[in-house]
Amino acid sequence: MRSSTRRPGRPSLLTPERIESIVKATAVGVATSLAAEGAGVSRATLARWMARGRDAAQAREDGEPANASDDVYVELYRRVNSARAQMAARALARVLQAGAGSLVLEERVRTYNDPVTGQDVEERQTRYLRPDWRAAAWWLAHVFPEHYGPNAQSWEQVLDAYDAEQAAMEQTAGPDDPHLAELTERLAVTLAAQVGQRDDQAEVH
């Protein structure tokens, strides 16, 4: 079981009010250091609280008995992570909306009386942000960096790296290497099948 780093008898500074302050700041995208300052503690203190909550939460998931003194830290850790995830989802949605041109800039509602029908008509006018490919490019580069990031490799580069890796394996593999033996066996089966096909074709002709 993971041991607690809290000093015996020392009152915790992590009060329900501080938890609420940190979670609310995180939910709107405030940086961790600023969220800590807003709650009246140092960044190091908040990091220590979060680390204790993470370790205790992981221990509980692993089936270890829960320590009641860790409850407040587990609550902080889980709520902050949840707030960060929700904030990231909202921010990502806006990025994708900007890329698609579906981000609403302005919305107006106008009500007038139709002279033909004599009824009141409500007309809604919506102005959207123009599509911006850079928003979509940013999303691709950060979500799929191996394909669209600054260090992304072309398909040919990936194949060259694979060939180099296979060549290195062949040089280091000994005669008793199990992978080499398996490869040799598969190659023999493939060659035998090809020879059999040629013999069948020869009999047909």
Coordinates of N, CA and C in Angstrom, one line a residue:
M1 N 0.9 -1.2 0.0 CA 0.0 0.0 0.0 C 0.9 1.2 0.0
R2 N 0.5 2.3 -0.7 CA 1.2 3.5 -0.8 C 1.1 4.2 0.5
S3 N 2.2 4.7 1.0 CA 2.2 5.4 2.3 C 1.9 6.9 2.1
S4 N 1.2 7.5 3.1 CA 0.8 8.9 3.0 C 2.0 9.7 3.5
T5 N 2.2 10.9 2.8 CA 3.3 11.8 3.2 C 2.8 12.9 4.1
R6 N 1.6 12.9 4.5 CA 1.0 13.9 5.4 C 1.6 13.7 6.8
R7 N 2.0 14.8 7.4 CA 2.5 14.8 8.8 C 1.4 14.5 9.8
P8 N 1.7 13.6 10.8 CA 0.6 13.3 11.7 C 0.3 14.6 12.5
G9 N -1.0 14.8 12.7 CA -1.5 15.9 13.6 C -1.5 17.2 12.9
R10 N -1.0 17.3 11.7 CA -0.9 18.6 11.0 C -2.2 18.8 10.3
P11 N -2.9 19.9 10.6 CA -4.2 20.2 9.9 C -4.0 20.5 8.4
S12 N -4.9 19.9 7.6 CA -4.8 20.1 6.2 C -5.3 21.5 5.7
L13 N -4.5 22.0 4.8 CA -4.9 23.3 4.2 C -6.0 23.2 3.1
L14 N -6.2 21.9 2.7 CA -7.1 21.6 1.6 C -8.5 21.6 2.2
T15 N -9.2 22.7 2.2 CA -10.5 22.9 2.7 C -11.5 22.7 1.6
P16 N -12.8 22.5 1.8 CA -13.8 22.4 0.8 C -13.9 23.7 0.0
E17 N -13.6 24.9 0.6 CA -13.7 26.1 -0.1 C -12.5 26.2 -1.1
R18 N -11.3 25.7 -0.7 CA -10.2 25.7 -1.7 C -10.4 24.7 -2.8
I19 N -11.0 23.6 -2.5 CA -11.4 22.7 -3.6 C -12.3 23.3 -4.6
E20 N -13.3 24.0 -4.2 CA -14.3 24.7 -5.1 C -13.6 25.7 -5.9
S21 N -12.7 26.5 -5.2 CA -12.0 27.6 -5.9 C -11.1 27.0 -7.0
I22 N -10.4 25.9 -6.7 CA -9.5 25.3 -7.7 C -10.2 24.7 -8.9
V23 N -11.3 24.0 -8.5 CA -12.1 23.4 -9.6 C -12.8 24.4 -10.5
K24 N -13.3 25.5 -9.9 CA -14.0 26.5 -10.7 C -13.0 27.2 -11.7
A25 N -11.8 27.5 -11.1 CA -10.7 28.1 -12.0 C -10.3 27.2 -13.1
T26 N -10.2 25.9 -12.8 CA -9.8 24.9 -13.8 C -10.8 24.8 -14.9
A27 N -12.1 24.8 -14.5 CA -13.2 24.6 -15.4 C -13.2 25.7 -16.5
V28 N -12.7 26.9 -16.2 CA -12.7 28.0 -17.2 C -11.4 28.1 -17.9
G29 N -10.4 27.2 -17.7 CA -9.2 27.2 -18.4 C -8.0 27.9 -17.7
V30 N -8.2 28.3 -16.4 CA -7.1 29.0 -15.7 C -5.9 28.0 -15.5
A31 N -4.7 28.6 -15.7 CA -3.5 27.7 -15.6 C -3.4 27.2 -14.1
T32 N -2.7 26.1 -14.0 CA -2.6 25.5 -12.6 C -2.0 26.4 -11.6
S33 N -0.9 27.1 -12.0 CA -0.3 28.0 -11.1 C -1.2 29.1 -10.6
L34 N -2.0 29.6 -11.5 CA -2.9 30.7 -11.2 C -4.1 30.2 -10.4
A35 N -4.5 29.0 -10.7 CA -5.6 28.4 -9.9 C -5.1 28.2 -8.4
A36 N -3.9 27.8 -8.2 CA -3.3 27.7 -6.9 C -3.3 29.0 -6.2
E37 N -2.8 30.0 -6.9 CA -2.7 31.4 -6.3 C -4.1 31.9 -5.9
G38 N -5.0 31.6 -6.8 CA -6.4 32.1 -6.5 C -7.0 31.4 -5.2
A39 N -6.5 30.2 -4.9 CA -7.0 29.5 -3.8 C -6.1 29.8 -2.5
G40 N -5.1 30.6 -2.7 CA -4.2 31.0 -1.6 C -3.1 30.1 -1.2
V41 N -2.7 29.2 -2.2 CA -1.6 28.3 -1.9 C -0.6 28.3 -3.0
S42 N 0.5 27.7 -2.8 CA 1.6 27.8 -3.8 C 1.3 26.7 -4.9
R43 N 2.0 26.8 -6.0 CA 1.8 25.8 -7.0 C 2.4 24.4 -6.6
A44 N 3.5 24.5 -5.8 CA 4.1 23.3 -5.3 C 3.1 22.5 -4.3
T45 N 2.4 23.3 -3.5 CA 1.4 22.7 -2.6 C 0.3 22.0 -3.4
L46 N -0.2 22.7 -4.4 CA -1.3 22.1 -5.2 C -0.8 20.9 -5.9
A47 N 0.4 20.9 -6.4 CA 1.0 19.7 -7.1 C 1.1 18.6 -6.1
R48 N 1.5 18.9 -4.9 CA 1.6 17.8 -3.9 C 0.2 17.2 -3.5
W49 N -0.8 18.1 -3.4 CA -2.1 17.6 -3.2 C -2.6 16.7 -4.3
M50 N -2.4 17.1 -5.5 CA -2.8 16.4 -6.7 C -2.1 15.0 -6.8
A51 N -0.8 15.0 -6.5 CA 0.0 13.8 -6.5 C -0.5 12.8 -5.5
R52 N -0.9 13.3 -4.3 CA -1.4 12.4 -3.3 C -2.7 11.9 -3.7
G53 N -3.6 12.7 -4.2 CA -4.9 12.2 -4.7 C -4.8 11.2 -5.8
R54 N -3.8 11.4 -6.7 CA -3.6 10.5 -7.8 C -3.2 9.1 -7.3
D55 N -2.2 9.2 -6.4 CA -1.7 7.9 -5.8 C -2.7 7.1 -5.1
A56 N -3.5 7.9 -4.3 CA -4.6 7.2 -3.5 C -5.6 6.7 -4.4
A57 N -6.0 7.4 -5.4 CA -7.0 7.0 -6.4 C -6.6 5.7 -7.1
Q58 N -5.3 5.7 -7.5 CA -4.8 4.5 -8.2 C -4.7 3.3 -7.3
A59 N -4.3 3.6 -6.0 CA -4.3 2.5 -5.0 C -5.7 1.9 -4.8
R60 N -6.7 2.7 -4.8 CA -8.0 2.2 -4.6 C -8.5 1.4 -5.8
E61 N -8.1 1.9 -7.0 CA -8.5 1.1 -8.2 C -7.8 -0.2 -8.3
D62 N -6.6 -0.3 -7.6 CA -5.8 -1.6 -7.6 C -6.3 -2.5 -6.5
G63 N -7.4 -2.1 -5.8 CA -7.9 -2.9 -4.8 C -7.4 -2.8 -3.4
E64 N -6.5 -1.8 -3.2 CA -6.0 -1.6 -1.8 C -7.1 -0.9 -0.9
P65 N -7.0 -1.1 0.4 CA -8.0 -0.5 1.2 C -7.9 1.0 1.3
A66 N -9.0 1.7 1.3 CA -9.0 3.2 1.3 C -8.6 3.7 2.6
N67 N -7.9 4.8 2.6 CA -7.5 5.6 3.8 C -8.4 6.8 3.8
A68 N -9.2 6.9 4.9 CA -10.1 8.1 4.9 C -9.4 9.4 4.9
S69 N -8.2 9.5 5.4 CA -7.5 10.7 5.3 C -7.1 11.2 3.9
D70 N -7.2 10.3 3.0 CA -6.9 10.6 1.6 C -8.2 11.1 0.8
D71 N -9.3 11.0 1.4 CA -10.6 11.2 0.7 C -10.6 12.6 0.0
V72 N -10.2 13.6 0.8 CA -10.2 15.0 0.3 C -9.3 15.2 -0.9
Y73 N -8.1 14.5 -0.9 CA -7.2 14.6 -2.0 C -7.7 13.9 -3.2
V74 N -8.3 12.7 -3.0 CA -8.9 12.0 -4.1 C -10.0 12.8 -4.8
E75 N -10.8 13.5 -4.0 CA -11.9 14.4 -4.5 C -11.3 15.5 -5.3
L76 N -10.2 16.1 -4.8 CA -9.6 17.2 -5.6 C -9.1 16.7 -6.9
Y77 N -8.3 15.6 -6.8 CA -7.7 15.1 -8.1 C -8.8 14.7 -9.1
R78 N -9.8 14.0 -8.7 CA -10.8 13.6 -9.7 C -11.6 14.8 -10.2
R79 N -12.0 15.7 -9.4 CA -12.8 16.9 -9.8 C -12.0 17.8 -10.7
V80 N -10.7 18.0 -10.4 CA -9.8 18.8 -11.3 C -9.7 18.2 -12.6
N81 N -9.4 16.9 -12.6 CA -9.2 16.2 -13.9 C -10.5 16.2 -14.7
S82 N -11.7 16.1 -14.1 CA -12.9 16.1 -14.8 C -13.1 17.5 -15.4
A83 N -12.8 18.6 -14.6 CA -13.0 19.9 -15.0 C -12.1 20.2 -16.2
R84 N -10.9 19.7 -16.2 CA -9.9 19.9 -17.3 C -10.4 19.2 -18.5
A85 N -10.9 18.0 -18.4 CA -11.4 17.3 -19.6 C -12.6 18.0 -20.2
Q86 N -13.5 18.5 -19.4 CA -14.7 19.2 -19.9 C -14.3 20.5 -20.6
M87 N -13.3 21.2 -20.0 CA -12.8 22.4 -20.6 C -12.2 22.1 -21.9
A88 N -11.4 21.1 -22.0 CA -10.7 20.7 -23.3 C -11.7 20.4 -24.3
A89 N -12.8 19.6 -23.9 CA -13.8 19.3 -24.9 C -14.5 20.5 -25.5
R90 N -14.8 21.5 -24.6 CA -15.5 22.7 -25.1 C -14.5 23.5 -26.0
A91 N -13.3 23.6 -25.6 CA -12.3 24.3 -26.4 C -12.1 23.6 -27.8
L92 N -12.0 22.3 -27.8 CA -11.9 21.6 -29.0 C -13.1 21.8 -29.9
A93 N -14.2 21.8 -29.3 CA -15.5 22.0 -30.1 C -15.4 23.3 -30.8
R94 N -14.9 24.4 -30.2 CA -14.9 25.7 -30.8 C -13.8 25.7 -31.9
V95 N -12.7 25.0 -31.7 CA -11.7 24.9 -32.7 C -12.3 24.3 -34.0
L96 N -13.0 23.2 -33.8 CA -13.6 22.5 -35.0 C -14.7 23.3 -35.6
Q97 N -15.4 24.0 -34.8 CA -16.4 24.9 -35.4 C -15.8 26.0 -36.2
A98 N -14.7 26.6 -35.7 CA -13.9 27.6 -36.4 C -13.4 27.1 -37.8
G99 N -12.9 25.8 -37.8 CA -12.4 25.2 -39.0 C -13.5 25.0 -40.0
A100 N -14.7 24.6 -39.5 CA -15.9 24.3 -40.4 C -16.7 25.6 -40.8
G101 N -16.4 26.7 -40.1 CA -17.2 27.9 -40.3 C -18.6 27.8 -39.7
S102 N -18.7 27.1 -38.6 CA -20.0 27.0 -37.9 C -20.0 27.7 -36.6
L103 N -19.0 28.4 -36.3 CA -18.9 29.2 -35.0 C -19.8 30.4 -35.1
V104 N -20.8 30.6 -34.3 CA -21.7 31.7 -34.3 C -21.0 32.9 -33.7
L105 N -21.0 34.0 -34.5 CA -20.5 35.3 -34.1 C -21.6 36.2 -33.6
E106 N -22.7 36.2 -34.2 CA -23.8 37.1 -33.8 C -25.1 36.5 -34.2
E107 N -26.1 36.7 -33.4 CA -27.5 36.1 -33.7 C -28.5 37.2 -33.3
R108 N -29.4 37.5 -34.2 CA -30.4 38.5 -34.0 C -31.8 37.9 -34.3
V109 N -32.8 38.3 -33.5 CA -34.1 37.9 -33.7 C -35.0 39.2 -34.0
R110 N -35.7 39.1 -35.1 CA -36.5 40.3 -35.5 C -38.0 39.8 -35.6
T111 N -38.9 40.5 -35.0 CA -40.3 40.2 -35.0 C -41.0 41.3 -35.8
Y112 N -41.9 40.9 -36.8 CA -42.6 41.9 -37.5 C -44.0 41.3 -37.9
N113 N -44.9 42.1 -38.3 CA -46.3 41.7 -38.6 C -46.4 41.5 -40.1
D114 N -46.7 40.3 -40.5 CA -46.9 40.0 -41.9 C -48.2 40.7 -42.5
P115 N -48.0 41.6 -43.4 CA -49.2 42.3 -43.9 C -50.2 41.4 -44.7
V116 N -49.8 40.3 -45.2 CA -50.6 39.4 -45.9 C -51.5 38.6 -45.0
T117 N -50.8 37.9 -44.0 CA -51.6 37.0 -43.1 C -52.0 37.8 -41.8
G118 N -51.4 38.9 -41.5 CA -51.8 39.6 -40.3 C -51.2 39.0 -39.1
Q119 N -50.3 38.0 -39.2 CA -49.7 37.4 -38.1 C -48.3 37.9 -37.8
D120 N -47.9 37.8 -36.5 CA -46.6 38.2 -36.1 C -45.6 37.1 -36.5
V121 N -44.5 37.5 -37.2 CA -43.5 36.5 -37.7 C -42.2 36.8 -37.0
E122 N -41.5 35.8 -36.6 CA -40.2 35.9 -35.9 C -39.2 35.4 -36.9
E123 N -38.2 36.3 -37.2 CA -37.1 36.0 -38.1 C -35.8 36.0 -37.4
R124 N -35.1 34.9 -37.5 CA -33.8 34.8 -36.9 C -32.6 34.9 -37.9
Q125 N -31.7 35.8 -37.6 CA -30.5 36.0 -38.5 C -29.3 35.6 -37.7
T126 N -28.5 34.7 -38.3 CA -27.3 34.3 -37.6 C -26.1 34.5 -38.5
R127 N -25.0 35.1 -37.9 CA -23.8 35.4 -38.6 C -22.7 34.4 -38.1
Y128 N -22.1 33.7 -39.0 CA -21.1 32.7 -38.7 C -19.6 33.2 -39.0
L129 N -18.7 32.7 -38.3 CA -17.3 33.0 -38.6 C -16.9 32.2 -39.9
R130 N -16.2 32.9 -40.7 CA -15.8 32.3 -42.0 C -14.9 31.1 -41.7
P131 N -15.0 30.0 -42.5 CA -14.2 28.8 -42.3 C -12.7 29.2 -42.3
D132 N -11.9 28.6 -41.4 CA -10.5 28.9 -41.2 C -9.8 27.6 -41.2
W133 N -9.0 27.3 -42.3 CA -8.3 26.0 -42.4 C -7.3 25.9 -41.3
R134 N -6.8 27.0 -40.8 CA -5.7 26.9 -39.8 C -6.2 26.3 -38.5
A135 N -7.5 26.4 -38.2 CA -8.0 25.8 -37.0 C -8.0 24.3 -37.2
A136 N -8.4 23.8 -38.3 CA -8.4 22.4 -38.6 C -7.0 21.8 -38.6
A137 N -6.1 22.6 -39.2 CA -4.7 22.2 -39.2 C -4.1 22.1 -37.8
W138 N -4.4 23.0 -37.0 CA -3.9 23.0 -35.6 C -4.5 21.7 -34.9
W139 N -5.7 21.4 -35.1 CA -6.3 20.2 -34.5 C -5.6 18.9 -35.0
L140 N -5.4 18.8 -36.3 CA -4.7 17.6 -36.8 C -3.3 17.5 -36.3
A141 N -2.6 18.6 -36.2 CA -1.2 18.6 -35.8 C -1.1 18.1 -34.3
H142 N -2.1 18.5 -33.5 CA -2.0 18.2 -32.1 C -2.6 16.8 -31.7
V143 N -3.7 16.4 -32.4 CA -4.3 15.2 -32.1 C -3.7 14.0 -32.9
F144 N -3.1 14.2 -34.1 CA -2.4 13.2 -34.8 C -1.1 13.7 -35.2
P145 N -0.2 13.9 -34.2 CA 1.1 14.5 -34.5 C 2.0 13.6 -35.4
E146 N 1.8 12.3 -35.3 CA 2.6 11.3 -36.0 C 2.3 11.4 -37.5
H147 N 1.1 11.9 -37.9 CA 0.7 12.1 -39.3 C 0.8 13.5 -39.8
Y148 N 0.4 14.5 -38.9 CA 0.3 15.9 -39.4 C 1.1 16.9 -38.6
G149 N 1.9 16.4 -37.6 CA 2.7 17.3 -36.8 C 3.9 17.7 -37.5
P150 N 4.7 18.6 -36.9 CA 5.9 19.1 -37.6 C 7.0 18.0 -37.8
N151 N 6.9 16.9 -37.1 CA 7.9 15.8 -37.3 C 7.3 14.6 -38.0
A152 N 6.1 14.8 -38.6 CA 5.5 13.7 -39.3 C 6.3 13.2 -40.5
Q153 N 6.3 11.9 -40.7 CA 7.1 11.3 -41.7 C 6.2 10.9 -42.9
S154 N 6.8 10.9 -44.1 CA 6.0 10.4 -45.2 C 6.0 8.9 -45.2
W155 N 5.1 8.4 -46.1 CA 5.0 6.9 -46.1 C 6.3 6.3 -46.5
E156 N 7.0 6.9 -47.5 CA 8.3 6.3 -47.9 C 9.3 6.3 -46.7
Q157 N 9.3 7.4 -45.9 CA 10.2 7.4 -44.8 C 9.8 6.3 -43.8
V158 N 8.5 6.1 -43.6 CA 8.1 5.0 -42.7 C 8.6 3.6 -43.2
L159 N 8.5 3.4 -44.5 CA 8.9 2.2 -45.1 C 10.4 2.0 -45.0
D160 N 11.2 3.1 -45.2 CA 12.6 3.0 -45.1 C 13.1 2.7 -43.7
A161 N 12.4 3.3 -42.7 CA 12.7 3.0 -41.3 C 12.4 1.5 -41.0
Y162 N 11.3 1.0 -41.5 CA 11.0 -0.4 -41.3 C 12.0 -1.3 -41.9
D163 N 12.4 -1.0 -43.1 CA 13.5 -1.8 -43.8 C 14.8 -1.8 -43.0
A164 N 15.1 -0.6 -42.5 CA 16.4 -0.5 -41.7 C 16.3 -1.3 -40.4
E165 N 15.1 -1.3 -39.8 CA 14.9 -2.1 -38.6 C 15.0 -3.6 -38.9
Q166 N 14.4 -4.0 -40.0 CA 14.4 -5.4 -40.3 C 15.9 -5.8 -40.6
A167 N 16.6 -5.0 -41.3 CA 18.0 -5.3 -41.6 C 18.9 -5.4 -40.4
A168 N 18.6 -4.5 -39.4 CA 19.3 -4.6 -38.1 C 19.0 -5.9 -37.4
M169 N 17.8 -6.3 -37.4 CA 17.4 -7.5 -36.7 C 18.0 -8.7 -37.4
E170 N 18.1 -8.7 -38.7 CA 18.8 -9.8 -39.4 C 20.3 -9.9 -39.0
Q171 N 20.9 -8.8 -38.9 CA 22.3 -8.8 -38.6 C 22.6 -9.3 -37.1
T172 N 21.7 -8.9 -36.2 CA 21.9 -9.3 -34.8 C 21.3 -10.7 -34.5
A173 N 20.5 -11.2 -35.3 CA 19.8 -12.5 -35.0 C 20.8 -13.6 -35.2
G174 N 20.9 -14.5 -34.3 CA 21.8 -15.7 -34.4 C 21.1 -16.8 -35.1
P175 N 21.8 -17.9 -35.3 CA 21.2 -19.1 -36.0 C 20.0 -19.7 -35.2
D176 N 20.1 -19.6 -33.9 CA 19.0 -20.1 -33.0 C 17.9 -19.2 -32.7
D177 N 17.9 -18.0 -33.3 CA 16.9 -17.0 -33.0 C 15.5 -17.5 -33.3
P178 N 14.6 -17.5 -32.4 CA 13.2 -18.1 -32.7 C 12.5 -17.3 -33.8
H179 N 12.7 -16.0 -33.8 CA 12.0 -15.2 -34.8 C 12.5 -15.5 -36.2
L180 N 13.8 -15.7 -36.3 CA 14.4 -16.0 -37.6 C 13.9 -17.4 -38.1
A181 N 13.8 -18.3 -37.1 CA 13.3 -19.7 -37.5 C 11.9 -19.6 -38.0
E182 N 11.1 -18.8 -37.3 CA 9.7 -18.7 -37.7 C 9.6 -18.1 -39.1
L183 N 10.4 -17.1 -39.3 CA 10.4 -16.4 -40.7 C 10.8 -17.4 -41.7
T184 N 11.8 -18.2 -41.4 CA 12.3 -19.2 -42.4 C 11.2 -20.3 -42.7
E185 N 10.5 -20.7 -41.7 CA 9.5 -21.7 -41.8 C 8.3 -21.1 -42.7
R186 N 7.9 -19.8 -42.5 CA 6.9 -19.2 -43.3 C 7.3 -19.1 -44.7
L187 N 8.6 -18.7 -44.9 CA 9.1 -18.6 -46.3 C 9.1 -19.9 -47.0
A188 N 9.4 -21.0 -46.3 CA 9.4 -22.3 -46.9 C 8.0 -22.7 -47.3
V189 N 7.1 -22.4 -46.5 CA 5.7 -22.8 -46.8 C 5.2 -22.0 -48.0
T190 N 5.5 -20.7 -48.1 CA 5.1 -19.9 -49.2 C 5.7 -20.4 -50.5
L191 N 7.0 -20.7 -50.5 CA 7.7 -21.2 -51.7 C 7.1 -22.5 -52.1
A192 N 6.8 -23.4 -51.1 CA 6.2 -24.7 -51.5 C 4.8 -24.5 -52.2
A193 N 4.1 -23.6 -51.6 CA 2.7 -23.3 -52.2 C 2.9 -22.8 -53.6
Q194 N 3.9 -21.9 -53.9 CA 4.1 -21.4 -55.2 C 4.5 -22.5 -56.2
V195 N 5.4 -23.4 -55.7 CA 5.8 -24.5 -56.6 C 4.6 -25.4 -56.9
G196 N 3.8 -25.6 -55.9 CA 2.6 -26.5 -56.2 C 1.6 -25.8 -57.2
Q197 N 1.5 -24.5 -57.1 CA 0.6 -23.9 -58.1 C 1.2 -24.0 -59.5
R198 N 2.5 -23.8 -59.6 CA 3.1 -24.0 -61.0 C 2.9 -25.4 -61.5
D199 N 3.1 -26.4 -60.6 CA 2.9 -27.8 -61.1 C 1.4 -28.0 -61.5
D200 N 0.5 -27.4 -60.8 CA -0.9 -27.6 -61.2 C -1.2 -27.0 -62.5
Q201 N -0.6 -25.8 -62.7 CA -0.8 -25.1 -64.0 C -0.2 -25.9 -65.1
A202 N 1.0 -26.5 -64.9 CA 1.6 -27.3 -65.9 C 0.8 -28.5 -66.3
E203 N 0.2 -29.1 -65.3 CA -0.7 -30.3 -65.6 C -1.9 -29.9 -66.4
V204 N -2.4 -28.7 -66.2 CA -3.6 -28.2 -66.9 C -3.2 -28.0 -68.4
H205 N -2.1 -27.4 -68.6 CA -1.7 -27.2 -70.0 C -1.2 -28.5 -70.7

